[in-house]
Short mmCIF file of C-alpha atoms in Angstrom, two decimals:
data_model
loop_
_atom_site.label_atom_id
_atom_site.label_comp_id
_atom_site.label_asym_id
_atom_site.label_seq_id
_atom_site.Cartn_x
_atom_site.Cartn_y
_atom_site.Cartn_z
CA UNK A 1 0.00 0.00 0.00
CA UNK A 2 1.31 3.45 -0.91
CA UNK A 3 2.06 5.57 2.14
CA UNK A 4 0.02 8.53 3.23
CA UNK A 5 2.21 11.56 2.59
CA UNK A 6 2.06 15.24 3.37
CA UNK A 7 4.32 17.38 1.19
CA UNK A 8 4.65 20.44 3.42
CA UNK A 9 5.77 24.03 3.12
CA UNK A 10 6.78 24.32 -0.54
CA UNK A 11 8.01 27.71 -1.66
CA UNK A 12 5.39 27.48 -4.40
CA UNK A 13 3.01 24.71 -5.51
CA UNK A 14 2.30 25.05 -9.24
CA UNK A 15 -1.02 23.24 -9.55
CA UNK A 16 -1.79 23.42 -13.30
CA UNK A 17 -5.43 23.17 -12.23
CA UNK A 18 -8.23 24.89 -14.13
CA UNK A 19 -7.38 28.25 -12.56
CA UNK A 20 -3.60 27.64 -12.92
CA UNK A 21 -3.18 28.44 -9.21
CA UNK A 22 0.24 28.90 -7.70
CA UNK A 23 0.13 28.47 -3.93
CA UNK A 24 2.90 30.07 -1.88
CA UNK A 25 3.78 27.95 1.14
CA UNK A 26 1.51 25.22 -0.20
CA UNK A 27 1.04 21.63 0.99
CA UNK A 28 -0.11 18.49 -0.82
CA UNK A 29 -1.79 15.55 0.89
CA UNK A 30 -1.50 12.14 -0.78
CA UNK A 31 -3.59 9.10 0.09
CA UNK A 32 -3.06 5.76 -1.63
CA UNK A 33 -1.19 7.29 -4.54
CA UNK A 34 -3.88 9.91 -5.18
CA UNK A 35 -3.88 13.60 -4.29
CA UNK A 36 -6.58 14.27 -1.71
CA UNK A 37 -5.94 17.94 -0.86
CA UNK A 38 -3.83 20.88 -2.02
CA UNK A 39 -3.48 24.15 -0.13
CA UNK A 40 -1.73 25.98 2.71
CA UNK A 41 -1.67 24.70 6.26
CA UNK A 42 -2.85 21.15 5.67
CA UNK A 43 -2.58 18.57 8.44
CA UNK A 44 -2.88 14.81 8.40
CA UNK A 45 -2.48 12.70 11.49
CA UNK A 46 -0.16 9.77 10.97
CA UNK A 47 1.04 10.87 7.54
CA UNK A 48 4.71 10.78 6.62
CA UNK A 49 5.91 14.39 6.40
CA UNK A 50 8.10 15.52 3.49
CA UNK A 51 9.49 19.00 4.07
CA UNK A 52 9.48 20.95 0.81
CA UNK A 53 11.08 24.19 1.94
CA UNK A 54 13.25 25.71 -0.77
CA UNK A 55 11.36 23.80 -3.48
CA UNK A 56 8.90 24.58 -6.20
CA UNK A 57 6.49 21.66 -6.60
CA UNK A 58 5.03 20.91 -10.03
CA UNK A 59 3.20 18.03 -11.65
CA UNK A 60 5.60 15.49 -13.11
CA UNK A 61 6.79 16.12 -16.63
CA UNK A 62 5.29 13.98 -19.41
CA UNK A 63 7.45 12.87 -22.34
CA UNK A 64 5.36 12.31 -25.46
CA UNK A 65 8.00 11.02 -27.90
CA UNK A 66 11.13 8.92 -27.49
CA UNK A 67 13.07 6.08 -29.09
CA UNK A 68 14.72 4.64 -26.03
CA UNK A 69 16.73 2.06 -28.00
CA UNK A 70 18.75 4.95 -29.43
CA UNK A 71 20.27 5.72 -26.03
CA UNK A 72 23.18 3.45 -26.94
CA UNK A 73 23.97 5.43 -30.11
CA UNK A 74 24.53 8.95 -28.84
CA UNK A 75 27.04 11.17 -30.65
CA UNK A 76 27.97 8.57 -33.27
CA UNK A 77 30.65 10.42 -35.29
CA UNK A 78 29.33 9.65 -38.77
CA UNK A 79 25.83 10.84 -37.83
CA UNK A 80 26.72 13.99 -35.92
CA UNK A 81 26.30 16.43 -38.81
CA UNK A 82 23.66 14.68 -40.95
CA UNK A 83 20.07 15.63 -41.71
CA UNK A 84 17.25 13.16 -40.98
CA UNK A 85 17.49 10.74 -43.90
CA UNK A 86 21.32 10.59 -43.88
CA UNK A 87 21.30 10.27 -40.11
CA UNK A 88 18.95 7.29 -40.33
CA UNK A 89 20.98 5.56 -43.05
CA UNK A 90 24.10 5.87 -40.90
CA UNK A 91 22.49 4.41 -37.80
CA UNK A 92 20.30 1.64 -39.22
CA UNK A 93 23.24 -0.83 -39.48
CA UNK A 94 24.23 -0.23 -35.83
CA UNK A 95 20.66 -0.64 -34.60
CA UNK A 96 20.45 -3.83 -36.63
CA UNK A 97 23.16 -5.36 -34.41
CA UNK A 98 21.15 -4.82 -31.21
CA UNK A 99 19.35 -7.57 -29.32
CA UNK A 100 16.91 -7.93 -26.41
CA UNK A 101 19.42 -7.02 -23.69
CA UNK A 102 20.39 -3.86 -25.59
CA UNK A 103 16.73 -2.84 -25.70
CA UNK A 104 16.38 -3.45 -21.97
CA UNK A 105 19.60 -1.58 -21.13
CA UNK A 106 18.86 1.41 -23.36
CA UNK A 107 15.37 1.66 -21.86
CA UNK A 108 16.74 1.64 -18.31
CA UNK A 109 19.28 4.33 -19.17
CA UNK A 110 16.83 6.61 -20.95
CA UNK A 111 14.11 6.34 -18.32
CA UNK A 112 16.62 6.81 -15.49
CA UNK A 113 17.80 10.01 -17.14
CA UNK A 114 14.22 11.14 -17.65
CA UNK A 115 13.33 10.49 -14.00
CA UNK A 116 16.30 12.59 -12.90
CA UNK A 117 14.96 15.42 -15.08
CA UNK A 118 11.55 15.37 -13.39
CA UNK A 119 9.71 13.07 -15.81
CA UNK A 120 7.06 10.81 -14.29
CA UNK A 121 5.46 9.46 -17.48
CA UNK A 122 7.12 8.66 -20.79
CA UNK A 123 6.05 7.25 -24.09
CA UNK A 124 8.41 5.17 -26.23
CA UNK A 125 8.33 4.43 -29.95
CA UNK A 126 10.14 1.15 -30.63
CA UNK A 127 9.92 0.49 -34.35
CA UNK A 128 12.61 -2.12 -35.02
CA UNK A 129 13.04 -5.54 -33.45
CA UNK A 130 16.42 -7.03 -34.42
CA UNK A 131 17.76 -10.38 -33.26
CA UNK A 132 14.71 -11.45 -31.28
CA UNK A 133 14.03 -8.14 -29.53
CA UNK A 134 10.39 -7.46 -28.55
CA UNK A 135 8.43 -4.58 -27.09
CA UNK A 136 8.15 -6.79 -24.01
CA UNK A 137 11.85 -6.06 -23.34
CA UNK A 138 11.32 -2.33 -22.97
CA UNK A 139 8.15 -2.79 -20.89
CA UNK A 140 10.05 -5.09 -18.53
CA UNK A 141 12.88 -2.55 -18.15
CA UNK A 142 10.47 0.34 -17.59
CA UNK A 143 8.89 -1.48 -14.66
CA UNK A 144 12.27 -1.46 -12.93
CA UNK A 145 12.68 2.33 -13.15
CA UNK A 146 9.19 3.04 -11.84
CA UNK A 147 7.77 5.80 -14.02
CA UNK A 148 4.59 5.48 -16.05
CA UNK A 149 5.14 4.07 -19.51
CA UNK A 150 3.25 4.31 -22.79
CA UNK A 151 4.91 1.67 -24.96
CA UNK A 152 4.03 2.02 -28.63
CA UNK A 153 4.42 -0.95 -30.98
CA UNK A 154 6.23 0.64 -33.90
CA UNK A 155 6.95 -1.05 -37.20
CA UNK A 156 8.70 -0.70 -40.54
CA UNK A 157 7.43 -2.74 -43.50
CA UNK A 158 8.77 -1.01 -46.65
CA UNK A 159 12.50 -1.56 -47.12
CA UNK A 160 14.94 -0.15 -49.64
CA UNK A 161 14.07 -2.71 -52.28
CA UNK A 162 10.48 -1.42 -52.34
CA UNK A 163 11.34 2.29 -52.26
CA UNK A 164 11.45 2.77 -48.48
CA UNK A 165 14.29 4.19 -46.44
CA UNK A 166 15.24 1.34 -44.03
CA UNK A 167 17.31 -1.68 -45.07
CA UNK A 168 15.27 -4.77 -45.90
CA UNK A 169 16.75 -6.65 -42.93
CA UNK A 170 14.97 -4.32 -40.49
CA UNK A 171 11.45 -4.48 -41.92
CA UNK A 172 8.69 -6.92 -40.94
CA UNK A 173 5.76 -8.67 -42.55
CA UNK A 174 2.63 -6.60 -42.10
CA UNK A 175 0.38 -9.46 -41.01
CA UNK A 176 2.92 -10.36 -38.33
CA UNK A 177 3.07 -6.73 -37.18
CA UNK A 178 -0.68 -6.56 -36.69
CA UNK A 179 -0.78 -9.94 -34.94
CA UNK A 180 1.94 -8.91 -32.50
CA UNK A 181 0.24 -5.56 -31.93
CA UNK A 182 -2.95 -7.37 -30.90
CA UNK A 183 -0.94 -9.65 -28.59
CA UNK A 184 0.75 -6.71 -26.86
CA UNK A 185 -2.47 -4.82 -26.24
CA UNK A 186 -4.02 -7.92 -24.67
CA UNK A 187 -0.94 -8.62 -22.55
CA UNK A 188 0.03 -5.17 -21.29
CA UNK A 189 -2.45 -2.36 -21.93
CA UNK A 190 -4.17 -1.03 -18.82
CA UNK A 191 -6.99 1.42 -19.68
CA UNK A 192 -7.73 2.32 -16.05
CA UNK A 193 -6.86 5.54 -14.19
CA UNK A 194 -3.46 5.22 -12.55
CA UNK A 195 -2.20 2.77 -15.17
CA UNK A 196 1.55 2.24 -15.06
CA UNK A 197 1.69 0.69 -18.55
CA UNK A 198 -0.34 1.52 -21.62
CA UNK A 199 0.20 0.36 -25.21
CA UNK A 200 -0.26 2.24 -28.47
CA UNK A 201 0.16 1.33 -32.14
CA UNK A 202 2.82 3.24 -34.04
CA UNK A 203 3.84 2.40 -37.62
CA UNK A 204 7.09 4.31 -37.92
CA UNK A 205 6.59 6.86 -40.66
CA UNK A 206 5.06 7.39 -44.11
CA UNK A 207 8.42 6.55 -45.71
CA UNK A 208 8.82 3.17 -44.00
CA UNK A 209 5.34 1.58 -43.99
CA UNK A 210 2.58 1.03 -46.53
CA UNK A 211 -0.76 2.77 -46.82
CA UNK A 212 -2.39 -0.53 -45.96
CA UNK A 213 -0.49 -0.90 -42.67
CA UNK A 214 -1.31 2.67 -41.67
CA UNK A 215 -5.00 2.06 -42.40
CA UNK A 216 -5.14 -1.36 -40.74
CA UNK A 217 -3.27 -0.14 -37.64
CA UNK A 218 -5.83 2.64 -37.21
CA UNK A 219 -8.70 0.17 -37.53
CA UNK A 220 -7.11 -2.20 -35.00
CA UNK A 221 -6.29 0.58 -32.53
CA UNK A 222 -9.88 1.78 -32.49
CA UNK A 223 -11.18 -1.75 -32.16
CA UNK A 224 -8.93 -2.23 -29.09
CA UNK A 225 -9.35 1.26 -27.64
CA UNK A 226 -5.68 2.29 -27.80
CA UNK A 227 -3.89 5.32 -29.20
CA UNK A 228 -2.07 5.87 -32.49
CA UNK A 229 1.33 7.48 -32.98
CA UNK A 230 3.76 8.13 -35.84
CA UNK A 231 6.19 10.70 -37.27
CA UNK A 232 4.79 13.38 -39.54
CA UNK A 233 5.98 16.42 -41.51
CA UNK A 234 9.39 16.39 -39.83
CA UNK A 235 11.45 18.24 -42.47
CA UNK A 236 11.58 19.30 -46.11
CA UNK A 237 12.66 15.81 -47.23
CA UNK A 238 9.60 14.38 -45.50
CA UNK A 239 7.29 16.80 -47.33
CA UNK A 240 8.94 16.08 -50.69
CA UNK A 241 8.58 12.32 -50.15
CA UNK A 242 4.88 12.70 -49.32
CA UNK A 243 4.16 14.85 -52.37
CA UNK A 244 6.10 12.58 -54.71
CA UNK A 245 4.72 9.27 -53.42
CA UNK A 246 1.22 10.15 -52.21
CA UNK A 247 0.42 13.33 -54.11
CA UNK A 248 -0.59 15.17 -50.97
CA UNK A 249 0.77 16.84 -47.85
CA UNK A 250 1.48 14.65 -44.81
CA UNK A 251 -1.51 15.89 -42.82
CA UNK A 252 -3.89 15.17 -45.69
CA UNK A 253 -2.31 11.74 -46.13
CA UNK A 254 -2.81 11.03 -42.41
CA UNK A 255 -6.44 12.10 -42.60
CA UNK A 256 -7.09 9.90 -45.63
CA UNK A 257 -6.01 6.83 -43.66
CA UNK A 258 -7.85 7.54 -40.40
CA UNK A 259 -4.87 9.11 -38.65
CA UNK A 260 -6.55 12.19 -37.22
CA UNK A 261 -8.62 12.43 -34.05
CA UNK A 262 -8.23 12.85 -30.32
CA UNK A 263 -6.75 9.34 -30.06
CA UNK A 264 -3.84 10.22 -32.39
CA UNK A 265 -0.62 12.11 -31.83
CA UNK A 266 2.13 12.84 -34.34
CA UNK A 267 5.78 13.58 -33.62
CA UNK A 268 7.57 16.72 -34.87
CA UNK A 269 5.09 18.35 -37.30
CA UNK A 270 7.73 20.97 -38.09
CA UNK A 271 6.38 21.60 -41.57
CA UNK A 272 2.62 21.60 -41.04
CA UNK A 273 0.76 24.05 -43.28
CA UNK A 274 -1.96 26.38 -42.02
CA UNK A 275 -4.56 24.02 -43.46
CA UNK A 276 -3.02 21.03 -41.65
CA UNK A 277 -2.86 22.94 -38.37
CA UNK A 278 -6.55 23.76 -38.68
CA UNK A 279 -7.25 20.07 -39.43
CA UNK A 280 -5.42 18.99 -36.28
CA UNK A 281 -7.21 21.61 -34.19
CA UNK A 282 -10.62 20.63 -35.56
CA UNK A 283 -10.06 16.92 -34.92
CA UNK A 284 -8.14 17.17 -31.62
CA UNK A 285 -5.08 15.49 -33.15
CA UNK A 286 -2.06 15.88 -30.87
CA UNK A 287 1.54 16.88 -31.56
CA UNK A 288 4.74 15.82 -29.77
CA UNK A 289 6.98 18.89 -30.06
CA UNK A 290 10.67 17.92 -30.07
CA UNK A 291 12.60 21.22 -30.27
CA UNK A 292 16.05 19.88 -29.40
CA UNK A 293 15.91 17.10 -31.98
CA UNK A 294 14.45 19.46 -34.57
CA UNK A 295 17.41 21.77 -34.04
CA UNK A 296 19.97 18.93 -33.87
CA UNK A 297 18.87 17.61 -37.29
CA UNK A 298 18.27 21.12 -38.70
CA UNK A 299 14.68 20.14 -39.45
CA UNK A 300 13.33 23.57 -38.55
CA UNK A 301 11.20 25.24 -35.89
CA UNK A 302 7.70 23.84 -35.46
CA UNK A 303 4.87 26.41 -35.56
CA UNK A 304 3.90 25.77 -31.96
CA UNK A 305 2.51 29.26 -31.31
CA UNK A 306 0.13 28.84 -34.24
CA UNK A 307 -0.77 25.30 -33.11
CA UNK A 308 -1.49 26.37 -29.53
CA UNK A 309 -3.54 29.38 -30.64
CA UNK A 310 -5.59 27.15 -32.94
CA UNK A 311 -6.24 24.65 -30.13
CA UNK A 312 -3.98 21.78 -31.21
CA UNK A 313 -2.98 19.61 -28.20
CA UNK A 314 0.81 19.96 -27.83
CA UNK A 315 3.19 18.09 -25.52
CA UNK A 316 6.97 17.84 -25.34
CA UNK A 317 9.15 14.99 -26.54
CA UNK A 318 12.87 14.53 -26.10
CA UNK A 319 12.94 12.23 -29.18
CA UNK A 320 15.56 9.53 -29.54
CA UNK A 321 18.78 9.97 -27.64
CA UNK A 322 20.69 9.74 -30.92
CA UNK A 323 19.05 12.89 -32.25
CA UNK A 324 19.00 15.11 -29.17
CA UNK A 325 21.33 13.62 -27.59
CA UNK A 326 19.86 13.58 -24.09
CA UNK A 327 16.67 12.70 -22.26
CA UNK A 328 16.15 15.84 -20.15
CA UNK A 329 12.66 17.31 -20.21
CA UNK A 330 13.69 20.44 -18.32
CA UNK A 331 16.08 21.31 -21.11
CA UNK A 332 13.36 20.48 -23.64
CA UNK A 333 10.96 22.94 -21.98
CA UNK A 334 13.62 25.63 -22.04
CA UNK A 335 14.40 24.93 -25.70
CA UNK A 336 10.68 25.04 -26.55
CA UNK A 337 10.40 28.50 -25.04
CA UNK A 338 13.55 29.78 -26.73
CA UNK A 339 12.81 28.53 -30.25
CA UNK A 340 9.23 29.82 -30.04
CA UNK A 341 10.69 33.26 -29.35
CA UNK A 342 13.23 32.84 -32.13
CA UNK A 343 10.40 32.12 -34.57
CA UNK A 344 7.68 34.48 -33.34
CA UNK A 345 9.25 37.08 -31.06
CA UNK A 346 10.01 37.48 -27.32
CA UNK A 347 6.37 37.27 -26.23
CA UNK A 348 5.71 34.05 -28.18
CA UNK A 349 6.07 31.78 -25.15
CA UNK A 350 6.67 32.35 -21.46
CA UNK A 351 8.12 30.03 -18.84
CA UNK A 352 4.74 29.10 -17.41
CA UNK A 353 3.37 28.12 -20.78
CA UNK A 354 6.44 25.95 -21.37
CA UNK A 355 5.78 24.25 -18.02
CA UNK A 356 2.14 23.75 -18.95
CA UNK A 357 3.12 22.06 -22.23
CA UNK A 358 5.58 19.84 -20.32
CA UNK A 359 2.95 18.70 -17.82
CA UNK A 360 -0.73 19.17 -18.62
CA UNK A 361 -0.06 19.37 -22.36
CA UNK A 362 1.81 16.08 -22.41
CA UNK A 363 -0.86 14.37 -20.34
CA UNK A 364 -3.55 15.46 -22.80
CA UNK A 365 -1.52 14.27 -25.80
CA UNK A 366 -1.15 10.81 -24.23
CA UNK A 367 -4.84 10.71 -23.31
CA UNK A 368 -4.11 10.77 -19.55
CA UNK A 369 -6.76 12.76 -17.71
CA UNK A 370 -5.51 11.29 -14.42
CA UNK A 371 -2.14 13.12 -14.39
CA UNK A 372 -0.70 16.49 -15.41
CA UNK A 373 -2.07 18.63 -12.56
CA UNK A 374 -1.89 18.82 -8.77
CA UNK A 375 -5.50 18.75 -7.62
CA UNK A 376 -7.72 16.36 -5.67
CA UNK A 377 -8.43 13.16 -7.58
CA UNK A 378 -5.31 13.25 -9.75
CA UNK A 379 -2.58 10.67 -9.31
CA UNK A 380 0.29 11.76 -7.08
CA UNK A 381 2.94 12.31 -9.77
CA UNK A 382 4.92 15.34 -8.71
CA UNK A 383 8.38 16.88 -8.54
CA UNK A 384 10.11 18.90 -5.83
CA UNK A 385 12.48 21.25 -7.68
CA UNK A 386 15.33 22.51 -5.52
CA UNK A 387 15.50 26.27 -6.07
CA UNK A 388 17.85 26.66 -3.10
CA UNK A 389 20.79 25.43 -5.19
CA UNK A 390 23.33 27.46 -7.16
CA UNK A 391 21.60 27.31 -10.60
CA UNK A 392 18.68 29.29 -9.14
CA UNK A 393 20.75 31.72 -7.06
CA UNK A 394 19.68 35.28 -7.80
CA UNK A 395 16.27 34.37 -9.24
CA UNK A 396 13.35 36.71 -8.62
CA UNK A 397 10.64 34.29 -9.77
CA UNK A 398 11.16 30.68 -8.64
CA UNK A 399 8.55 29.26 -11.04
CA UNK A 400 9.98 30.98 -14.11
CA UNK A 401 13.47 30.00 -12.93
CA UNK A 402 12.62 26.33 -13.60
CA UNK A 403 12.69 27.17 -17.31
CA UNK A 404 14.91 30.24 -17.63
CA UNK A 405 17.58 28.85 -15.32
CA UNK A 406 17.43 25.18 -16.27
CA UNK A 407 18.67 22.70 -15.47
CA UNK A 408 17.54 22.83 -11.86
CA UNK A 409 17.74 19.44 -10.16
CA UNK A 410 14.73 17.71 -8.64
CA UNK A 411 15.20 17.12 -4.93
CA UNK A 412 12.51 14.42 -5.16
CA UNK A 413 10.28 12.80 -7.79
CA UNK A 414 7.13 10.89 -6.86
CA UNK A 415 5.08 8.57 -9.07
CA UNK A 416 1.79 7.29 -7.62
CA UNK A 417 3.01 8.72 -4.30
CA UNK A 418 6.18 6.57 -4.36
CA UNK A 419 9.61 8.17 -4.39
CA UNK A 420 11.64 7.43 -7.52
CA UNK A 421 14.17 10.18 -6.83
CA UNK A 422 15.05 11.32 -3.30
CA UNK A 423 17.71 13.77 -2.16
CA UNK A 424 18.71 14.16 -5.84
CA UNK A 425 19.45 10.42 -6.14
CA UNK A 426 17.69 7.85 -8.30
CA UNK A 427 16.34 5.09 -6.04
CA UNK A 428 15.48 2.50 -8.68
CA UNK A 429 18.79 2.05 -10.53
CA UNK A 430 22.50 2.76 -10.12
CA UNK A 431 23.57 5.36 -12.72
CA UNK A 432 27.22 4.33 -12.43
CA UNK A 433 26.34 0.72 -13.15
CA UNK A 434 24.20 1.76 -16.11
CA UNK A 435 27.13 3.75 -17.48
CA UNK A 436 29.45 0.75 -17.17
CA UNK A 437 26.96 -1.47 -18.96
CA UNK A 438 26.55 1.11 -21.72
CA UNK A 439 30.31 1.24 -22.35
CA UNK A 440 30.41 -2.54 -22.70
CA UNK A 441 27.43 -2.54 -25.07
CA UNK A 442 28.94 0.17 -27.27
CA UNK A 443 32.21 -1.76 -27.57
CA UNK A 444 30.24 -4.74 -28.83
CA UNK A 445 27.96 -2.78 -31.18
CA UNK A 446 30.91 -0.96 -32.73
CA UNK A 447 32.60 -4.22 -33.82
#
């Protein structure tokens, strides 16, 4: 049974509730993994007391797009200065040498890093399964780290010989993809509030799967009540491929195959047109905004201000750790604010809006109404950010400092009322051991 906790005396509690209240000196009472009260001066007989002085408390960050398997291919020399398609062609052969233990290790590393950046819920898009690897491997590893996990069953079915981008050795038979997708939903998907594991269906991209697989995945997802995810409109090459092969823009292609709606979210969307933005807003189709990856691959700056103003659901994604090359959502929130200003001026996005996108926005994109805010009835996923440390010294606004002055370290991270990070230390894995295992894996993969 999860302990009864009273988080007491925070410098500020950032609720992200309907009124976006910020409570100076606020407390949070947690019962059975659920928030039961938020406000100043709370008391609870018999509760474990967590002193939050010197901390800003926020909802946990939500990561809406990742490829955790890529954690073992950070800063690969030949891919450091490539755009998307060249970057992929460089890395496909390395990924093809991975196996189940590499998937488990890379998942542990990426989720450990995310937890230490204040993330309490992450999605993952695993779209290749070399040498016997399965989505089961990443789900197993995620359970060890202890944050919520949306595991999406990705796939590639169109290899180079049929005009696709990936090598033929990394693509799968489409009937087998759909069969395994059905198996995974039955085995792991939990539709209930407070779910620690959910499953989505995620054919990789329009340039690596067929129209038929996109259509059939959408039909299956709706039959099973799970969400849909893919990459869309990531850069100019992506747009050119869509026009040449489908005769339409990516958003129109997605709509033609059933890939719009409030159960769908697309990664990147850097090159969405005004018409496509309006389509997404009208249908409630979500976007995983990945500003660091978009900059790393020189894909461009996504029109997030226009999306938000139109009503498109937007969350943050760190993307794969080979195209970022880190899994730090605090840095992603900062980058989101900065590139929005670079594109649309200094008033385009403030720190509080960046925090909203990182928390409530991400929860909405993943279809999680049970997280993303600190209010009674929500799950107790929260972060105590230590604004008493040097990176925040001199700040005049502790909430804005979380974004302007990032990275500020979490003093503690709670998921379902259970500590995953405490006193700045990860409780569920040894980072030094993970680093040692990563070095050994890289030596093997480089051979």
